[in-house]
Amino acid sequence: MRILLVEDTPEIGAAVTSRFERIGYAVDWEKDGRTASELIEVQTYDLIVLDVMLPNMDGFAVLKHLRKRGLRTPVLVLTARSAVDDRIGALDLGADDYLVKPFDYRELEARARALLRRAAGQSDNLLTLGPLVIDRAGRTASVAGQPLDLTRRELTVLEILAARPGRYVAKDELVEQLFSFDQDPSPNAVEQFVARLRRKLAATSVEIKTERGLGYQLHAS
């Protein structure tokens, strides 16, 4: 759930960052193409939202470098160029989807969800584990039909764990998914989210288990 946004227009960058953070994603916002390309070398992302017209290195060059390295991260290209050749060029370089500016931010969110689903091998927005159902579009969760009252970060933690059934998720991995570079989480932030989730799941058949040295695992019977 960590997104790299590469966009040099302040108004668009701020709006996109705000919308993604509001639904629980961690967002790193870069305005320079070369800096973004260097960042991709050291940080793993679930999705890259990439503008074409950027200083120092345009979006096509960033995309070409990304795919040349063999990285399969989904890329959504933002472009003010409506010409068919430009759209074809982006797709041929390895873009997974594109939006032409100006665009509706709701459509941006929907296309981002679709790319994240595709990368996870899922066909719809519902993530199900036993009686637990998470609606990624509506940003809601329920157990056996009963809604859970969760904050956006609590929902994101639950979503990350539910998307990895049977697997332990390390605390460091959760921090990577929850917080961007400009945020400074306290060392026990993840423990606090998990503790609150356990209280809210206490009366259900869904349980978060902890294994020292491995992390957290979600069980649902």
mmCIF file of C-alpha atoms in Angstrom:
data_model
loop_
_atom_site.group_PDB
_atom_site.id
_atom_site.type_symbol
_atom_site.label_atom_id
_atom_site.label_comp_id
_atom_site.label_asym_id
_atom_site.label_seq_id
_atom_site.Cartn_x
_atom_site.Cartn_y
_atom_site.Cartn_z
ATOM 1 C CA MET A 1 0.000 0.000 0.000
ATOM 2 C CA ARG A 2 2.976 2.302 -0.484
ATOM 3 C CA ILE A 3 2.773 4.611 -3.489
ATOM 4 C CA LEU A 4 5.373 6.731 -5.243
ATOM 5 C CA LEU A 5 3.856 9.850 -6.798
ATOM 6 C CA VAL A 6 6.071 11.643 -9.314
ATOM 7 C CA GLU A 7 4.412 14.960 -10.158
ATOM 8 C CA ASP A 8 5.920 18.450 -10.373
ATOM 9 C CA THR A 9 2.668 20.457 -10.331
ATOM 10 C CA PRO A 10 2.175 21.448 -6.666
ATOM 11 C CA GLU A 11 -1.638 21.576 -6.753
ATOM 12 C CA ILE A 12 -2.006 18.160 -8.379
ATOM 13 C CA GLY A 13 0.691 16.564 -6.225
ATOM 14 C CA ALA A 14 -0.833 17.845 -2.992
ATOM 15 C CA ALA A 15 -4.341 16.764 -3.994
ATOM 16 C CA VAL A 16 -3.300 13.262 -5.063
ATOM 17 C CA THR A 17 -1.198 12.780 -1.924
ATOM 18 C CA SER A 18 -4.060 13.926 0.301
ATOM 19 C CA ARG A 19 -6.597 11.599 -1.330
ATOM 20 C CA PHE A 20 -4.363 8.528 -1.133
ATOM 21 C CA GLU A 21 -3.325 9.224 2.466
ATOM 22 C CA ARG A 22 -6.950 9.723 3.448
ATOM 23 C CA ILE A 23 -7.724 6.119 2.486
ATOM 24 C CA GLY A 24 -4.694 4.764 4.332
ATOM 25 C CA TYR A 25 -1.896 4.567 1.763
ATOM 26 C CA ALA A 26 1.639 5.770 2.469
ATOM 27 C CA VAL A 27 2.727 8.223 -0.245
ATOM 28 C CA ASP A 28 6.198 9.440 -1.187
ATOM 29 C CA TRP A 29 5.839 12.513 -3.417
ATOM 30 C CA GLU A 30 8.746 13.451 -5.671
ATOM 31 C CA LYS A 31 8.791 16.382 -8.107
ATOM 32 C CA ASP A 32 11.995 15.551 -10.008
ATOM 33 C CA GLY A 33 12.276 12.679 -12.472
ATOM 34 C CA ARG A 34 15.907 11.871 -11.770
ATOM 35 C CA THR A 35 15.391 11.870 -8.007
ATOM 36 C CA ALA A 36 12.392 9.579 -8.427
ATOM 37 C CA SER A 37 14.409 7.192 -10.589
ATOM 38 C CA GLU A 38 17.119 7.040 -7.919
ATOM 39 C CA LEU A 39 14.511 6.482 -5.202
ATOM 40 C CA ILE A 40 13.067 3.505 -7.075
ATOM 41 C CA GLU A 41 16.525 1.932 -6.865
ATOM 42 C CA VAL A 42 16.355 1.718 -3.060
ATOM 43 C CA GLN A 43 12.654 1.624 -2.107
ATOM 44 C CA THR A 44 9.984 -0.915 -3.033
ATOM 45 C CA TYR A 45 6.539 0.385 -4.038
ATOM 46 C CA ASP A 46 3.167 -1.212 -4.674
ATOM 47 C CA LEU A 47 2.260 1.428 -7.274
ATOM 48 C CA ILE A 48 3.945 4.304 -9.091
ATOM 49 C CA VAL A 49 1.872 7.255 -10.327
ATOM 50 C CA LEU A 50 4.090 8.959 -12.877
ATOM 51 C CA ASP A 51 3.707 12.293 -14.646
ATOM 52 C CA VAL A 52 5.294 12.597 -18.102
ATOM 53 C CA MET A 53 6.520 16.198 -18.082
ATOM 54 C CA LEU A 54 9.139 16.344 -15.301
ATOM 55 C CA PRO A 55 12.341 18.315 -14.687
ATOM 56 C CA ASN A 56 15.759 16.665 -15.310
ATOM 57 C CA MET A 57 14.324 13.344 -16.488
ATOM 58 C CA ASP A 58 10.918 12.935 -18.110
ATOM 59 C CA GLY A 59 8.417 10.267 -17.165
ATOM 60 C CA PHE A 60 9.108 8.159 -20.259
ATOM 61 C CA ALA A 61 12.803 7.951 -19.331
ATOM 62 C CA VAL A 62 11.930 7.042 -15.719
ATOM 63 C CA LEU A 63 9.579 4.325 -16.952
ATOM 64 C CA LYS A 64 12.124 2.972 -19.438
ATOM 65 C CA HIS A 65 14.801 2.777 -16.729
ATOM 66 C CA LEU A 66 12.369 1.074 -14.343
ATOM 67 C CA ARG A 67 11.440 -1.656 -16.811
ATOM 68 C CA LYS A 68 15.030 -2.084 -17.989
ATOM 69 C CA ARG A 69 15.908 -3.060 -14.408
ATOM 70 C CA GLY A 70 13.232 -5.742 -14.564
ATOM 71 C CA LEU A 71 10.965 -4.149 -11.956
ATOM 72 C CA ARG A 72 7.320 -5.090 -12.440
ATOM 73 C CA THR A 73 5.800 -2.429 -10.184
ATOM 74 C CA PRO A 74 2.455 -1.246 -11.644
ATOM 75 C CA VAL A 75 2.789 2.196 -13.239
ATOM 76 C CA LEU A 76 -0.056 4.636 -13.869
ATOM 77 C CA VAL A 77 1.074 7.434 -16.192
ATOM 78 C CA LEU A 78 -0.386 10.948 -15.922
ATOM 79 C CA THR A 79 -0.078 12.985 -19.079
ATOM 80 C CA ALA A 80 -1.335 16.260 -20.519
ATOM 81 C CA ARG A 81 -0.641 14.802 -23.950
ATOM 82 C CA SER A 82 -3.866 13.469 -25.442
ATOM 83 C CA ALA A 83 -2.287 12.371 -28.735
ATOM 84 C CA VAL A 84 -2.747 8.660 -29.421
ATOM 85 C CA ASP A 85 0.962 8.235 -30.219
ATOM 86 C CA ASP A 86 1.933 9.485 -26.760
ATOM 87 C CA ARG A 87 -0.461 7.088 -25.056
ATOM 88 C CA ILE A 88 0.745 4.204 -27.180
ATOM 89 C CA GLY A 89 4.343 5.185 -26.408
ATOM 90 C CA ALA A 90 3.710 5.041 -22.659
ATOM 91 C CA LEU A 91 2.045 1.637 -22.874
ATOM 92 C CA ASP A 92 4.777 0.243 -25.118
ATOM 93 C CA LEU A 93 7.430 1.367 -22.628
ATOM 94 C CA GLY A 94 5.712 -0.657 -19.907
ATOM 95 C CA ALA A 95 3.006 1.559 -18.393
ATOM 96 C CA ASP A 96 0.054 -0.414 -17.059
ATOM 97 C CA ASP A 97 -2.481 2.373 -17.460
ATOM 98 C CA TYR A 98 -2.693 6.109 -18.090
ATOM 99 C CA LEU A 99 -4.868 9.139 -17.352
ATOM 100 C CA VAL A 100 -5.025 12.295 -19.433
ATOM 101 C CA LYS A 101 -5.040 15.591 -17.529
ATOM 102 C CA PRO A 102 -7.315 17.080 -16.350
ATOM 103 C CA PHE A 103 -8.811 14.022 -14.688
ATOM 104 C CA ASP A 104 -11.375 13.214 -12.004
ATOM 105 C CA TYR A 105 -9.628 12.193 -8.776
ATOM 106 C CA ARG A 106 -12.249 9.506 -8.218
ATOM 107 C CA GLU A 107 -11.193 7.899 -11.491
ATOM 108 C CA LEU A 108 -7.550 8.077 -10.401
ATOM 109 C CA GLU A 109 -8.413 6.209 -7.198
ATOM 110 C CA ALA A 110 -10.426 3.600 -9.112
ATOM 111 C CA ARG A 111 -7.624 2.986 -11.616
ATOM 112 C CA ALA A 112 -5.098 2.734 -8.774
ATOM 113 C CA ARG A 113 -7.289 0.146 -7.033
ATOM 114 C CA ALA A 114 -7.591 -1.819 -10.266
ATOM 115 C CA LEU A 115 -3.809 -1.916 -10.731
ATOM 116 C CA LEU A 116 -3.242 -2.955 -7.116
ATOM 117 C CA ARG A 117 -5.867 -5.704 -7.497
ATOM 118 C CA ARG A 118 -4.293 -6.944 -10.700
ATOM 119 C CA ALA A 119 -0.847 -7.045 -9.113
ATOM 120 C CA ALA A 120 -2.280 -9.113 -6.240
ATOM 121 C CA GLY A 121 -4.097 -11.478 -8.611
ATOM 122 C CA GLN A 122 -7.554 -10.361 -7.436
ATOM 123 C CA SER A 123 -10.589 -9.786 -9.634
ATOM 124 C CA ASP A 124 -12.618 -7.429 -7.453
ATOM 125 C CA ASN A 125 -12.362 -5.027 -4.534
ATOM 126 C CA LEU A 126 -13.441 -7.535 -1.888
ATOM 127 C CA LEU A 127 -10.712 -9.160 0.186
ATOM 128 C CA THR A 128 -12.096 -12.176 2.072
ATOM 129 C CA LEU A 129 -10.557 -14.344 4.774
ATOM 130 C CA GLY A 130 -13.070 -16.643 6.476
ATOM 131 C CA PRO A 131 -15.850 -14.428 7.884
ATOM 132 C CA LEU A 132 -13.731 -11.284 7.411
ATOM 133 C CA VAL A 133 -14.594 -9.149 4.380
ATOM 134 C CA ILE A 134 -12.693 -5.987 3.472
ATOM 135 C CA ASP A 135 -14.127 -3.688 0.798
ATOM 136 C CA ARG A 136 -11.124 -1.873 -0.642
ATOM 137 C CA ALA A 137 -13.271 0.549 -2.635
ATOM 138 C CA GLY A 138 -15.617 1.472 0.197
ATOM 139 C CA ARG A 139 -12.791 1.278 2.801
ATOM 140 C CA THR A 140 -14.910 -0.805 5.164
ATOM 141 C CA ALA A 141 -14.496 -4.146 6.946
ATOM 142 C CA SER A 142 -16.932 -6.565 8.514
ATOM 143 C CA VAL A 143 -16.874 -9.945 10.278
ATOM 144 C CA ALA A 144 -19.815 -12.298 9.690
ATOM 145 C CA GLY A 145 -21.760 -9.344 8.331
ATOM 146 C CA GLN A 146 -21.097 -7.123 11.356
ATOM 147 C CA PRO A 147 -19.232 -3.886 10.489
ATOM 148 C CA LEU A 148 -15.996 -3.033 12.270
ATOM 149 C CA ASP A 149 -15.407 0.538 13.422
ATOM 150 C CA LEU A 150 -11.800 1.064 12.297
ATOM 151 C CA THR A 151 -9.559 4.049 11.713
ATOM 152 C CA ARG A 152 -7.893 4.270 8.294
ATOM 153 C CA ARG A 153 -4.577 3.004 9.664
ATOM 154 C CA GLU A 154 -6.244 0.139 11.533
ATOM 155 C CA LEU A 155 -8.054 -0.841 8.343
ATOM 156 C CA THR A 156 -4.809 -0.715 6.379
ATOM 157 C CA VAL A 157 -3.021 -2.970 8.894
ATOM 158 C CA LEU A 158 -5.910 -5.450 8.713
ATOM 159 C CA GLU A 159 -5.869 -5.270 4.910
ATOM 160 C CA ILE A 160 -2.120 -5.969 4.739
ATOM 161 C CA LEU A 161 -2.436 -8.991 7.025
ATOM 162 C CA ALA A 162 -5.535 -10.347 5.256
ATOM 163 C CA ALA A 163 -3.801 -10.082 1.868
ATOM 164 C CA ARG A 164 -1.053 -12.432 3.144
ATOM 165 C CA PRO A 165 -2.994 -15.415 4.528
ATOM 166 C CA GLY A 166 -0.848 -17.888 6.413
ATOM 167 C CA ARG A 167 2.170 -15.612 6.288
ATOM 168 C CA TYR A 168 3.878 -13.736 9.095
ATOM 169 C CA VAL A 169 4.295 -10.036 8.365
ATOM 170 C CA ALA A 170 7.256 -8.402 10.098
ATOM 171 C CA LYS A 171 6.857 -5.163 12.011
ATOM 172 C CA ASP A 172 9.364 -3.455 9.690
ATOM 173 C CA GLU A 173 7.287 -4.446 6.667
ATOM 174 C CA LEU A 174 4.179 -2.935 8.219
ATOM 175 C CA VAL A 175 6.069 0.298 8.940
ATOM 176 C CA GLU A 176 7.185 0.382 5.272
ATOM 177 C CA GLN A 177 3.589 0.004 4.120
ATOM 178 C CA LEU A 178 2.053 2.469 6.578
ATOM 179 C CA PHE A 179 4.409 5.440 6.642
ATOM 180 C CA SER A 180 6.078 7.605 3.995
ATOM 181 C CA PHE A 181 9.556 9.139 4.219
ATOM 182 C CA ASP A 182 8.287 12.444 5.622
ATOM 183 C CA GLN A 183 6.555 10.722 8.538
ATOM 184 C CA ASP A 184 8.347 9.676 11.709
ATOM 185 C CA PRO A 185 6.444 6.853 13.404
ATOM 186 C CA SER A 186 7.197 6.000 17.000
ATOM 187 C CA PRO A 187 8.873 2.605 17.535
ATOM 188 C CA ASN A 188 5.683 1.149 19.020
ATOM 189 C CA ALA A 189 3.222 2.606 16.470
ATOM 190 C CA VAL A 190 2.550 -0.779 14.873
ATOM 191 C CA GLU A 191 2.039 -2.419 18.275
ATOM 192 C CA GLN A 192 -0.555 0.230 19.108
ATOM 193 C CA PHE A 193 -2.490 -0.384 15.878
ATOM 194 C CA VAL A 194 -2.400 -4.158 16.416
ATOM 195 C CA ALA A 195 -3.486 -3.810 20.061
ATOM 196 C CA ARG A 196 -6.482 -1.686 19.058
ATOM 197 C CA LEU A 197 -7.399 -4.147 16.299
ATOM 198 C CA ARG A 198 -7.270 -7.049 18.747
ATOM 199 C CA ARG A 199 -9.684 -5.263 21.065
ATOM 200 C CA LYS A 200 -12.100 -4.638 18.202
ATOM 201 C CA LEU A 201 -11.804 -8.245 16.975
ATOM 202 C CA ALA A 202 -12.037 -9.793 20.455
ATOM 203 C CA ALA A 203 -15.678 -10.858 20.101
ATOM 204 C CA THR A 204 -15.144 -12.346 16.616
ATOM 205 C CA SER A 205 -13.480 -15.460 15.214
ATOM 206 C CA VAL A 206 -10.704 -13.361 13.654
ATOM 207 C CA GLU A 207 -7.430 -13.241 15.560
ATOM 208 C CA ILE A 208 -4.029 -11.592 15.114
ATOM 209 C CA LYS A 209 -1.230 -13.825 16.369
ATOM 210 C CA THR A 210 2.319 -12.742 17.169
ATOM 211 C CA GLU A 211 5.441 -14.838 16.753
ATOM 212 C CA ARG A 212 8.594 -13.332 18.217
ATOM 213 C CA GLY A 213 11.150 -12.667 15.501
ATOM 214 C CA LEU A 214 8.618 -13.283 12.687
ATOM 215 C CA GLY A 215 5.838 -10.763 13.129
ATOM 216 C CA TYR A 216 2.062 -10.880 12.903
ATOM 217 C CA GLN A 217 -0.267 -13.417 11.309
ATOM 218 C CA LEU A 218 -4.025 -13.158 10.765
ATOM 219 C CA HIS A 219 -6.201 -16.188 11.538
ATOM 220 C CA ALA A 220 -9.905 -16.493 10.759
ATOM 221 C CA SER A 221 -12.058 -19.538 11.525
#
